[in-house]
Coordinates of C-alpha atoms and ligand atoms in Angstrom, one line a residue:
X10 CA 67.3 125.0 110.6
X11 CA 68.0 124.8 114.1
X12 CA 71.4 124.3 114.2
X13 CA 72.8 123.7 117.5
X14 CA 75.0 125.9 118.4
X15 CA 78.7 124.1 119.3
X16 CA 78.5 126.4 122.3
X17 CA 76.1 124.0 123.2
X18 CA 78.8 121.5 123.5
X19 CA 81.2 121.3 126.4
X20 CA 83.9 122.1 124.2
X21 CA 87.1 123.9 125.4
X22 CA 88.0 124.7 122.1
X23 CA 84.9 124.8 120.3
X24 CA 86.6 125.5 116.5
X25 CA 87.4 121.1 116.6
X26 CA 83.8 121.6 115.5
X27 CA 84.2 121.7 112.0
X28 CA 81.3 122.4 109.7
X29 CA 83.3 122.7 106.7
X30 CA 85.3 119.9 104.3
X31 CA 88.7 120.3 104.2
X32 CA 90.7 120.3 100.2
X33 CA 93.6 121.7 99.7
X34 CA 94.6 123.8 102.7
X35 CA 91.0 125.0 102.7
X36 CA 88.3 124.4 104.9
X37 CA 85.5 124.7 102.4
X38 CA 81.8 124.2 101.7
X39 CA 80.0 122.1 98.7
X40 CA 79.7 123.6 95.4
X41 CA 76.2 124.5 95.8
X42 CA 76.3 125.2 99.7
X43 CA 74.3 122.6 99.9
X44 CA 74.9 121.1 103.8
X45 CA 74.0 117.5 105.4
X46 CA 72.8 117.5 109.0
X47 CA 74.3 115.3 111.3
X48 CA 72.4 114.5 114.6
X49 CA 73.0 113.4 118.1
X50 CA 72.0 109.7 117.9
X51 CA 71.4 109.6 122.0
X52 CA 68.8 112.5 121.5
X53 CA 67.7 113.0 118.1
X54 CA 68.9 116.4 118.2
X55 CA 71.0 118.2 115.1
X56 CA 74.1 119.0 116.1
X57 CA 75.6 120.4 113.3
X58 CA 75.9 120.6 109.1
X59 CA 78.4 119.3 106.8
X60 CA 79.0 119.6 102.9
X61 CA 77.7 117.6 101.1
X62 CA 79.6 117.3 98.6
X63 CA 80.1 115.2 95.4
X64 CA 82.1 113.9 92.8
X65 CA 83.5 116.9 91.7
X66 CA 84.1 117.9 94.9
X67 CA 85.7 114.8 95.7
X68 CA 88.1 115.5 92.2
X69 CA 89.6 118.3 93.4
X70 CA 90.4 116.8 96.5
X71 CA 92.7 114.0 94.8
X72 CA 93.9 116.8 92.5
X73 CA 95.1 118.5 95.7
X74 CA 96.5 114.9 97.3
X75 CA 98.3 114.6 94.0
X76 CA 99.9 118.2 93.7
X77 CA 101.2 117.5 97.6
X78 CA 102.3 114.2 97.1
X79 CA 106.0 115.0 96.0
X80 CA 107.1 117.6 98.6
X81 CA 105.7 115.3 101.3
X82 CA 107.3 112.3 99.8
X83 CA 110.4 114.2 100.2
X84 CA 110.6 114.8 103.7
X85 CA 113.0 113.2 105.4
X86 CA 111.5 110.6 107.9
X87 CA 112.8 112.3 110.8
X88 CA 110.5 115.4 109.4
X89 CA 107.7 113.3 108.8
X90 CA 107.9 111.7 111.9
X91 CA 107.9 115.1 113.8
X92 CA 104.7 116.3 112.2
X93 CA 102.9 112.9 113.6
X94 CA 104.7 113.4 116.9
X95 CA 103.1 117.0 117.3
X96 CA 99.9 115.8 116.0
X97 CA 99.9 112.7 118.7
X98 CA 100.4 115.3 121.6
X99 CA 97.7 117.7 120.2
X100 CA 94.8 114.7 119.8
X101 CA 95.9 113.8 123.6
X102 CA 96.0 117.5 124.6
X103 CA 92.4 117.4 123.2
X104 CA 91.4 114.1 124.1
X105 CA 88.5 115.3 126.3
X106 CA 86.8 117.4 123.4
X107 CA 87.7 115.3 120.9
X108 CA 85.9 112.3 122.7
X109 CA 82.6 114.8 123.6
X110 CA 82.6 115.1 119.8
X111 CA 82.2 111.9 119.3
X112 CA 79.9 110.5 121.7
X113 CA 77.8 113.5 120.5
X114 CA 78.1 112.3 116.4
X115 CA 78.5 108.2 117.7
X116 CA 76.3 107.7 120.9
X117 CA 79.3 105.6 122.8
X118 CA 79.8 106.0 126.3
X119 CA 82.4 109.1 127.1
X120 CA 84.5 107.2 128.8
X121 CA 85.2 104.8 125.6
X122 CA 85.2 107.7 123.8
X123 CA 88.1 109.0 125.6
X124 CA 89.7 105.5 125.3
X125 CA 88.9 105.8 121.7
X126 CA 90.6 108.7 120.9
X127 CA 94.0 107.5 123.0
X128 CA 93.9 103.9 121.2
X129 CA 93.7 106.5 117.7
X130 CA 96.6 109.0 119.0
X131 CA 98.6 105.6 119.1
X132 CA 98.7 104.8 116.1
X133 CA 99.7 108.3 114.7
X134 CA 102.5 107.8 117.9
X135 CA 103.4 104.4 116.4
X136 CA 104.0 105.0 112.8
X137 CA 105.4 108.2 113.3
X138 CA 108.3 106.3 115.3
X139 CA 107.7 103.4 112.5
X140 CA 108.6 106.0 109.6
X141 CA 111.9 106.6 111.1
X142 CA 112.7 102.3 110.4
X143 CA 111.2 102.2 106.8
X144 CA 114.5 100.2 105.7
X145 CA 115.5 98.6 102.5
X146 CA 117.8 96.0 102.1
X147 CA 121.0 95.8 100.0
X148 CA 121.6 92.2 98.5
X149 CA 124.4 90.3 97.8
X150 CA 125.0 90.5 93.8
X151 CA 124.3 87.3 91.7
X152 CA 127.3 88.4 89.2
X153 CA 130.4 90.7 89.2
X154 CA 130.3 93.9 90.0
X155 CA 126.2 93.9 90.6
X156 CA 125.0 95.7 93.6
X157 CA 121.7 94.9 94.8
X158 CA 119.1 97.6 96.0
X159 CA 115.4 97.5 97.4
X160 CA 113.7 100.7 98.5
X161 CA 110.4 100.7 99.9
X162 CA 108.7 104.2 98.6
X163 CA 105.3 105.3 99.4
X164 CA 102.8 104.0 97.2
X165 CA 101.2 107.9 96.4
X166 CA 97.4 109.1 96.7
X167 CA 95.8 106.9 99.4
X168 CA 91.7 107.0 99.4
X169 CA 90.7 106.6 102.5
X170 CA 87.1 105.7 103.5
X171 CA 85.7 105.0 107.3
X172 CA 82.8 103.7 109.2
X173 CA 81.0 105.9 112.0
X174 CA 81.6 103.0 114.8
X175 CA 85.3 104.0 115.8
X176 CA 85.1 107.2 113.6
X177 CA 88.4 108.9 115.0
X178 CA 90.6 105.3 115.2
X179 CA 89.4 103.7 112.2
X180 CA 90.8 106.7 110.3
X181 CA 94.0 107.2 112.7
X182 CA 94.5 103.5 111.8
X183 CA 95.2 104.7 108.3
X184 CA 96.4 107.7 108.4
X185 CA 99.3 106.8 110.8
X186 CA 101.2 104.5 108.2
X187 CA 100.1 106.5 105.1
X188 CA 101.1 109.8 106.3
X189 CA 104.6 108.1 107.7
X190 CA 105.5 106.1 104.4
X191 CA 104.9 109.4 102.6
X192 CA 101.5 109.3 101.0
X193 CA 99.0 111.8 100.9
X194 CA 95.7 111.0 101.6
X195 CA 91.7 112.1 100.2
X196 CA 89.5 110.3 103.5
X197 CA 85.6 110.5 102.7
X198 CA 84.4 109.5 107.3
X199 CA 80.7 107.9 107.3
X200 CA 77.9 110.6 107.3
X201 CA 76.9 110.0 110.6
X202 CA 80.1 110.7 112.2
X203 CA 81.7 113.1 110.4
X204 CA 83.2 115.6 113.3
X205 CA 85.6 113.2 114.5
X206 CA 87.6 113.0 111.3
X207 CA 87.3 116.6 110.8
X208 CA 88.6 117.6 113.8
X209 CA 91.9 115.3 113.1
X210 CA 92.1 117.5 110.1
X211 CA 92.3 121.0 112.3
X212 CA 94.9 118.9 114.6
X213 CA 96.9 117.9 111.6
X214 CA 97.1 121.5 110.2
X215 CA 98.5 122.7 113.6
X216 CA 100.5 120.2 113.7
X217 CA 102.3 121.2 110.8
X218 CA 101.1 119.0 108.1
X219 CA 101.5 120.7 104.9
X220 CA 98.2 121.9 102.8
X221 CA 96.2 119.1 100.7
X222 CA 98.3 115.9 102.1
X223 CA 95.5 115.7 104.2
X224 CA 91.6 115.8 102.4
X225 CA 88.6 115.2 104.1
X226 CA 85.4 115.3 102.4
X227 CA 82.3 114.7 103.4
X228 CA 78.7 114.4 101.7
X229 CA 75.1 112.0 101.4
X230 CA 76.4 110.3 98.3
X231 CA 78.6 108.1 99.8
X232 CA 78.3 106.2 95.9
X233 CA 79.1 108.9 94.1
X234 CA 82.2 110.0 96.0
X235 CA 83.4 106.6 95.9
X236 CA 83.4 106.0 92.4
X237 CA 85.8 109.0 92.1
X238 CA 88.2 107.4 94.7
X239 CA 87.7 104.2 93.4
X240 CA 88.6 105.2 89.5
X241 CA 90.8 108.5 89.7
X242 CA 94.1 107.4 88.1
X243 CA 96.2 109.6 90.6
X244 CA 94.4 107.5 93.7
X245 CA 96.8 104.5 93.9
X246 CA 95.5 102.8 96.8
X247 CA 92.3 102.7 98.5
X248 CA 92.0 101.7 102.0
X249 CA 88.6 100.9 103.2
X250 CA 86.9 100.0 106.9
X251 CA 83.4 99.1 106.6
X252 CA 80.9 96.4 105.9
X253 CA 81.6 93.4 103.6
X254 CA 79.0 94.2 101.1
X255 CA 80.4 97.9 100.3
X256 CA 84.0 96.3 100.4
X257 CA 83.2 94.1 97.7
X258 CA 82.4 96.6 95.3
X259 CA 84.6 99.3 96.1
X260 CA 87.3 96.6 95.4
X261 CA 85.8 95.6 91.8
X262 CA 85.3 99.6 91.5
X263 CA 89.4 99.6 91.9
X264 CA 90.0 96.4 89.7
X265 CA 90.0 98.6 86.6
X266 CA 92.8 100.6 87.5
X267 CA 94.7 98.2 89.7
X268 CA 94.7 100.2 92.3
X269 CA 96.2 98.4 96.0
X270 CA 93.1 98.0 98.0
X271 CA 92.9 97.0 101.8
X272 CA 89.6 96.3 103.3
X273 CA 89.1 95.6 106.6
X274 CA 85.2 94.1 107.0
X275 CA 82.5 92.7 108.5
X276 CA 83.1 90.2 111.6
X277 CA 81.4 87.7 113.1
X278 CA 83.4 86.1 116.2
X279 CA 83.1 83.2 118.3
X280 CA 83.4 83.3 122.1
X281 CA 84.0 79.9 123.0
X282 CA 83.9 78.7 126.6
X283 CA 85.7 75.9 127.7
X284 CA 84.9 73.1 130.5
X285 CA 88.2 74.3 132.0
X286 CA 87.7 78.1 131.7
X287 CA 88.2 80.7 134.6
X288 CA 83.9 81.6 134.5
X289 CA 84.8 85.0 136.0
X290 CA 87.3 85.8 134.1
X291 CA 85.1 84.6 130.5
X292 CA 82.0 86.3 132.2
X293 CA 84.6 90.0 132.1
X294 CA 85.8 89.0 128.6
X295 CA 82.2 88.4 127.3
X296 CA 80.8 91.8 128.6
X297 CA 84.3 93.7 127.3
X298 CA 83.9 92.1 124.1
X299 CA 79.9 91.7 123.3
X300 CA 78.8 95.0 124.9
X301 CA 81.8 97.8 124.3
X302 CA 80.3 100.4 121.6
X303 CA 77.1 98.7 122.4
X304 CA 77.9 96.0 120.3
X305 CA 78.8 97.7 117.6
X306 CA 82.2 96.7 116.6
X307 CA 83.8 94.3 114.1
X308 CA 85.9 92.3 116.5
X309 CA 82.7 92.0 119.3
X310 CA 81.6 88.4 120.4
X311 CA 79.1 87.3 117.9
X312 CA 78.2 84.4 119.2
X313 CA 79.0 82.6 122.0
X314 CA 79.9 78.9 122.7
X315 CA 79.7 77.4 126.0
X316 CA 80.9 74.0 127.1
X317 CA 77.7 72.3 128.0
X318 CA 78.9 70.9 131.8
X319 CA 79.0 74.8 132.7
X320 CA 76.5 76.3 130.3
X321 CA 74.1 76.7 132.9
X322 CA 76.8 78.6 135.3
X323 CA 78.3 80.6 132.9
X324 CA 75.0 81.9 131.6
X325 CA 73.4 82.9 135.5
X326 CA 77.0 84.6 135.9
X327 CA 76.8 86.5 132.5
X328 CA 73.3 87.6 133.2
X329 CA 73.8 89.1 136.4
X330 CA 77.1 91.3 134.6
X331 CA 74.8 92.2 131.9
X332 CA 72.2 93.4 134.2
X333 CA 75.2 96.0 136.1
X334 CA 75.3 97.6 132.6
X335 CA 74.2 101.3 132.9
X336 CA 72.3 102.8 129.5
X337 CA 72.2 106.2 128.5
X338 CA 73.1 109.5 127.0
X339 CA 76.6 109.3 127.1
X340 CA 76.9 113.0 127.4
X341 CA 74.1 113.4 130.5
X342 CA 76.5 111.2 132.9
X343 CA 78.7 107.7 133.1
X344 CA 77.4 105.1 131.2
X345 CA 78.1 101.5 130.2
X346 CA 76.0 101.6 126.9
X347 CA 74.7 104.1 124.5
X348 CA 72.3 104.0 121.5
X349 CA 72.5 102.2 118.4
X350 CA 73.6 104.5 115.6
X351 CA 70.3 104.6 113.5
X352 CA 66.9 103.1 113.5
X353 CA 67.9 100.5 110.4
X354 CA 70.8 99.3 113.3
X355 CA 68.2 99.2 115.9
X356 CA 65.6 97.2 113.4
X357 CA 68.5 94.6 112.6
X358 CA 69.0 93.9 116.2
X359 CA 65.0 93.1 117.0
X360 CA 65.3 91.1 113.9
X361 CA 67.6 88.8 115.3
X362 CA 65.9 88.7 118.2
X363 CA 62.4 87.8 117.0
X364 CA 64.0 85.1 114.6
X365 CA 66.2 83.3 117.7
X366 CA 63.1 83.3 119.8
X367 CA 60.9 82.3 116.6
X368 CA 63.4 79.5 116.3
X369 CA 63.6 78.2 119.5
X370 CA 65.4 80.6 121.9
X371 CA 65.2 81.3 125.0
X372 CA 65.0 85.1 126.2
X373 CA 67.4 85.4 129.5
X374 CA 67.8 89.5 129.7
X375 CA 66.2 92.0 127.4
X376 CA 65.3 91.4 124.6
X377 CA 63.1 95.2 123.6
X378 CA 63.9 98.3 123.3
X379 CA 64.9 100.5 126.2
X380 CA 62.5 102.5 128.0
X381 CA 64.5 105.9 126.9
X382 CA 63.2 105.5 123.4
X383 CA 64.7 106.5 120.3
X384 CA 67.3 103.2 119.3
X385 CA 68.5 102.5 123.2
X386 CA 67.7 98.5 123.4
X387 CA 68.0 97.0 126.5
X388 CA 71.4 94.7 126.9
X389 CA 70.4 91.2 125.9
X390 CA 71.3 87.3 126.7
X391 CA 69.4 84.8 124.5
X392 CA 69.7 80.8 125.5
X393 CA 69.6 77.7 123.1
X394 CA 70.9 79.0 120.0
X395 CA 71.3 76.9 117.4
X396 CA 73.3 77.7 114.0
X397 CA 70.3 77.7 112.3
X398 CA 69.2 81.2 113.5
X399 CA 70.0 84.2 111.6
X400 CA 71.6 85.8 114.6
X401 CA 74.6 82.9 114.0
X402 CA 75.5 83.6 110.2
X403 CA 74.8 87.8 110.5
X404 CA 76.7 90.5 112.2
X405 CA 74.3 91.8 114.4
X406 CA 75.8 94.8 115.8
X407 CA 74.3 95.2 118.6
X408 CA 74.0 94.6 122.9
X409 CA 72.9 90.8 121.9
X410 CA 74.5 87.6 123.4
X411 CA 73.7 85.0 122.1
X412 CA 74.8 81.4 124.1
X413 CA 75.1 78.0 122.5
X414 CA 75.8 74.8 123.7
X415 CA 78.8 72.4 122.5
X416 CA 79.7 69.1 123.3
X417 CA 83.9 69.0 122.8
X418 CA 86.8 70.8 121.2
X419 CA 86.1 69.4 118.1
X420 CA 82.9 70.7 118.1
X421 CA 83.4 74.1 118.8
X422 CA 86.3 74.7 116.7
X423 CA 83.6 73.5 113.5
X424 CA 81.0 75.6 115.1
X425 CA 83.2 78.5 115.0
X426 CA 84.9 78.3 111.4
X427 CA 81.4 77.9 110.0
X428 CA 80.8 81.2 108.6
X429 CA 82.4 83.6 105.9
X430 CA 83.4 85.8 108.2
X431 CA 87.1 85.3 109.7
X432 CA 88.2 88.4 111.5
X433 CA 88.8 87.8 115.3
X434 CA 88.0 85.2 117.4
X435 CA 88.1 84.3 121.6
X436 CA 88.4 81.5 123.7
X437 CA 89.0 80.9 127.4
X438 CA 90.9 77.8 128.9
X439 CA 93.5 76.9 131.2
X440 CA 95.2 74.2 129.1
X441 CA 98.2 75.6 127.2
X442 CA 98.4 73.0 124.4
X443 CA 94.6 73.4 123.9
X444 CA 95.0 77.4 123.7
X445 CA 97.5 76.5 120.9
X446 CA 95.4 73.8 119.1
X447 CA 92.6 76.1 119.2
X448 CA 94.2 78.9 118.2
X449 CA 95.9 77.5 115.1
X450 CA 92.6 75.8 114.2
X451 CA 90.7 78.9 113.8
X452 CA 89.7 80.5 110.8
X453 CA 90.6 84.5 111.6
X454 CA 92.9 86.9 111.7
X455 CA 93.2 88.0 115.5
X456 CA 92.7 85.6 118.2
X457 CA 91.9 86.6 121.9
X458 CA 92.9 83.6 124.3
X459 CA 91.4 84.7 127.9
X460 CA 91.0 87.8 127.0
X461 CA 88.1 89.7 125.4
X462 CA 90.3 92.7 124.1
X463 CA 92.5 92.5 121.4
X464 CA 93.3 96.1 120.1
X465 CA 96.5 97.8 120.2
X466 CA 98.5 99.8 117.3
X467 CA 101.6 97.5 117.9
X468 CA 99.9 94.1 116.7
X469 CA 98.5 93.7 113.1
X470 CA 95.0 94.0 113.0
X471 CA 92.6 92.4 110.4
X472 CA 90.9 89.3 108.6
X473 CA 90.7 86.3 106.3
X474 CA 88.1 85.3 104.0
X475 CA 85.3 87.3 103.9
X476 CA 86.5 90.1 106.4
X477 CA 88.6 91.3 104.7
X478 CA 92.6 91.3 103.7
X479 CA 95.9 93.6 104.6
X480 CA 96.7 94.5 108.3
X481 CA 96.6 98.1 110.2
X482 CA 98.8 98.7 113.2
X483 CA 102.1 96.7 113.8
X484 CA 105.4 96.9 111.4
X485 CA 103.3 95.3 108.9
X486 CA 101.0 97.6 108.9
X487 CA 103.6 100.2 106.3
X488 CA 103.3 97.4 104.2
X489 CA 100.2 98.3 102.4
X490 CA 101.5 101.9 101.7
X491 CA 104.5 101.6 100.5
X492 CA 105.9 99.5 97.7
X493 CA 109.3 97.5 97.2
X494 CA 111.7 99.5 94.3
X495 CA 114.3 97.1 93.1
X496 CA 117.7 98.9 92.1
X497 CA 120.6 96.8 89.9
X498 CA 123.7 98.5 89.8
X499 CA 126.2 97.7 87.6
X500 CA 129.4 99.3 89.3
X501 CA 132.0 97.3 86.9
X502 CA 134.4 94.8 87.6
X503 CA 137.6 94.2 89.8
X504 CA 139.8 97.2 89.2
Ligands
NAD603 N1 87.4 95.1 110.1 C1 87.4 96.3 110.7 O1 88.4 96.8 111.2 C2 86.1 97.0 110.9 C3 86.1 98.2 111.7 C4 84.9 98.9 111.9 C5 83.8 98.5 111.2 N2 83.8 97.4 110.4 C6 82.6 97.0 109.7 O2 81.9 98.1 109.2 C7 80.5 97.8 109.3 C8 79.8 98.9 110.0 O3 80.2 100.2 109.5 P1 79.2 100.9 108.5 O4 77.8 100.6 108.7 O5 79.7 102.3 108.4 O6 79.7 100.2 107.1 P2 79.3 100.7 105.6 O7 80.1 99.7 104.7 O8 77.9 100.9 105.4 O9 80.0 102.1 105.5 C9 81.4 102.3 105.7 C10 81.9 103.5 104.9 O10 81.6 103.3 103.6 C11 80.9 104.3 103.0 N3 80.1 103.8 101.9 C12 78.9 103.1 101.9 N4 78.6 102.8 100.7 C13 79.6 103.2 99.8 C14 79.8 103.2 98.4 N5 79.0 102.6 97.6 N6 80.9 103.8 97.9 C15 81.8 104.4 98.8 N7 81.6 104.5 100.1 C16 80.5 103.9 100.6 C17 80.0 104.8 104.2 O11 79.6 106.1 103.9 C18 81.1 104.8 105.3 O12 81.9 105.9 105.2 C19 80.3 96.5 110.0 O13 80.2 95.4 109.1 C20 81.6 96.4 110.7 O14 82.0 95.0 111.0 C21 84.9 96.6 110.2
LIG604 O1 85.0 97.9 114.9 C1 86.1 97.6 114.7 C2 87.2 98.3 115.3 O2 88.4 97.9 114.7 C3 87.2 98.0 116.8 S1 88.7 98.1 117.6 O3 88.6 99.2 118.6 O4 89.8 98.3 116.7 O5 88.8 96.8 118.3

């Protein structure tokens, strides 16, 4: 197997390349030494092997969450909070390495890796601050001599499963208020990008987190791993960032057991463009939104609604921003966009882009695959899409933006809450009560009003409806890893 070696990345501390799961304390193989390869999706080259691991595997991790769940539980705050403090600095110490791991594993530009990476480190910065303000409340007693108690405790175990698009902040994101409330945590990252995650665990050892509150395992049997963390009775809560179809039944897997489940899903976000909108400043939020990871990301602009008096203007304006976009191997110099993570990704997007133009579309920019080969696709503007296209109803994931016409407010607010998704959603116009009736009216958790970026660890982050439910980042996001003790004291009467 020609391994390639992790000299062979411009590392300055070449052991964040982990090819070993970490349970326990120990960084350790699979039971049979059996390994997965993971390759470089810009290249096609193997950069390196994980276990790959199983359900057995997978047991002894939560065995290992479990045993450190009460000492870490019983650090103060302040201790806890130091641990993620230390940790913060290190992944920003490392931020360059950690981000040429992961455009090497992911494909993304490095300079959004490096953005990636910060945006992570703040949400270990956040809740580490946050663990410090986990209050109760003490209530006024409803008879004599009651006194009145709430704690809020961490909830225990906390399975923790990731996707490969954002594969160091989608784990961050759940690791910051898990590791603050108290719990310990078993994370299983996606195959394809499983360096990122494992190179948190190395940072969170040196940091001073104590052996097995942190587990990280990794193998092909994504299924089989995840029915262990889904049904293990010392897993109480499972926390999930992925596609709505695997949400789904990881949340029946937990129904069983009743274990607290948070799932943050599939999106499929308007754009919507009104008459009245600064065209620039859309045209900057359309290519920040639609193109950043090359499309791939929950919150990007799936589909984009233009007023129909500047359609025409917004669309020669987008056009010529898309065609500035630089493609390539993140890692051979600056780029704007990188690959699509596998050939099934790139095969989705030239499905959407044959039905659209099947159905009608028009083809403004792109619209193939790139001339480097492998799953670069050139950045692409479609025209005349209608709602009865697949590309309107289905997640592409990918450098596609497709533009639609509307007619009025009305319109575009019933154009944009007709789908199952409901995570984020955008709009640009210079009338304040419309940005509020708009922004009440639509059907999602996050709502970007002339502005095409929406993430930050101090603002809750997630859906409605079929993308998903709970909220990472903010104060609210301790709320789905700790739970609410009620304590009734009976102290006795008046003396
Ligand atoms: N809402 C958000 O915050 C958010 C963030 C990132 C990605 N996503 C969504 O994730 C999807 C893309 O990521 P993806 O392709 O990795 O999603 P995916 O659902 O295929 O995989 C996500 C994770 O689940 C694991 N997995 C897959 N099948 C499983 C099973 N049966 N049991 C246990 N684990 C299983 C995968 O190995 C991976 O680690 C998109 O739909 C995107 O919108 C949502
Ligand atoms: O893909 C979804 C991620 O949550 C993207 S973001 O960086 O948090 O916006």
């Amino acid at each position: 197997m020609n391994v390639v070696p992790a000299s062979s990345l411009p590392l300055r501390d070449p052991d964040l390349l982990r090819q070993r799961a970490l349970v326990g304390g120990r960084w350790i193989q699979a039971d049979g030494d059996q390994a997965c390869e993971v390759r470089n999706p810009a290249t096609g080259a193997l950069l390196a092997t994980v276990p790959d691991m199983g359900a057995a595997e997978t047991r002894r991790a939560i065995e290992a969450a479990q045993a450190a769940f009460p000492a870490w539980a019983a650090r103060t705050a302040g201790e806890r909070a130091q641990v993620l403090r230390r940790l913060f600095d290190l992944m920003m110490a490392h931020q360059d390495d950690l981000a040429v791991l992961m455009t090497a594993e992911q494909g993304k530009p490095l300079a959004e890796a490096r953005g990636e990476v910060a945006y992570a480190a703040s949400f270990i910065e956040w809740f580490g601050e946050e663990a410090r303000r986990l209050y109760g409340d003490v209530i006024p007693g409803h008879a004599a001599g009651k006194r009145l108690l709430v704690l809020r405790q961490p909830v225990g175990v906390v399975a923790a499963i990731t996707p490969w698009n954002f594969p160091s902040a989608m784990l961050a994101r759940k690791l910051g208020p898990a590791l603050a409330a108290g719990c310990t945590v078993v994370c299983k990252p996606a195959l394809e990008t499983p360096f990122s995650a494992l190179a948190l665990g190395v940072l969170a050892e040196r940091a001073g987190l104590p052996p097995g509150v942190l587990n990280i395992v990794t193998g092909r049997d994504a299924a089989a791993i995840g029915i262990e963390l889904t049904t293990h009775p010392a897993v109480r809560k499972l926390s999930f960032t992925g596609s709505t179809a695997v949400g789904r039944r990881l949340m029946a897997q937990c129904a069983d057991g009743l274990k607290r489940v948070s799932l943050e899903l599939g999106g499929n976000a308007p754009f919507i463009v009104f008459e009245d909108a600064d065209l620039d400043a859309a045209v900057a939020g359309a290519i920040a939104s639609k193109y950043r990871n090359s499309g791939q990301t929950c919150v990007c602009a799936n589909r984009i609604f233009v007023h129909e008096s500047v359609y025409e203007s917004f669309a020669l304006k987008l056009v010529d921003a898309v065609r500035a976009l630089r493609v390539g191997d993140g890692l051979a110099g600056p780029t704007d966009q990188g690959p699509l993570i596998s050939a099934a990704a790139l095969a989705k997007v030239e499905a959407h882009v044959a039905d659209a133009l099947a159905r009608g579309a028009r083809l403004a920019l792109g619209g193939a695959r790139h001339a480097l080969g492998g799953t670069f696709y050139q950045p692409t503007v479609l025209l005349d899409v209608t709602p009865a296209m697949r590309i309107a109803h289905e997640e592409t994931f990918g450098p596609v933006a497709p533009l639609f016409r509307f007619r009025d407010e009305r319109e575009a607010i019933a154009l944009a809450n007709d789908d199952q998704a409901g995570l984020a959603g955008y709009f640009y116009t210079r009338d304040l009560a419309r940005a509020f009736r708009v922004a009440e009216a639509l059907e999602c958790g996050i709502v970007g009003v002339n502005t095409g970026l929406i993430s930050t660890a101090v603002a809750p982050f997630g859906g409605i409806k079929q993308s998903g439910m709970g909220r990472e980042g903010s104060k609210y996001g301790l709320d789905d890893y700790t739970q609410i003790k009620y304590l009734c004291l009976d102290v006795g009467g008046s003396a």
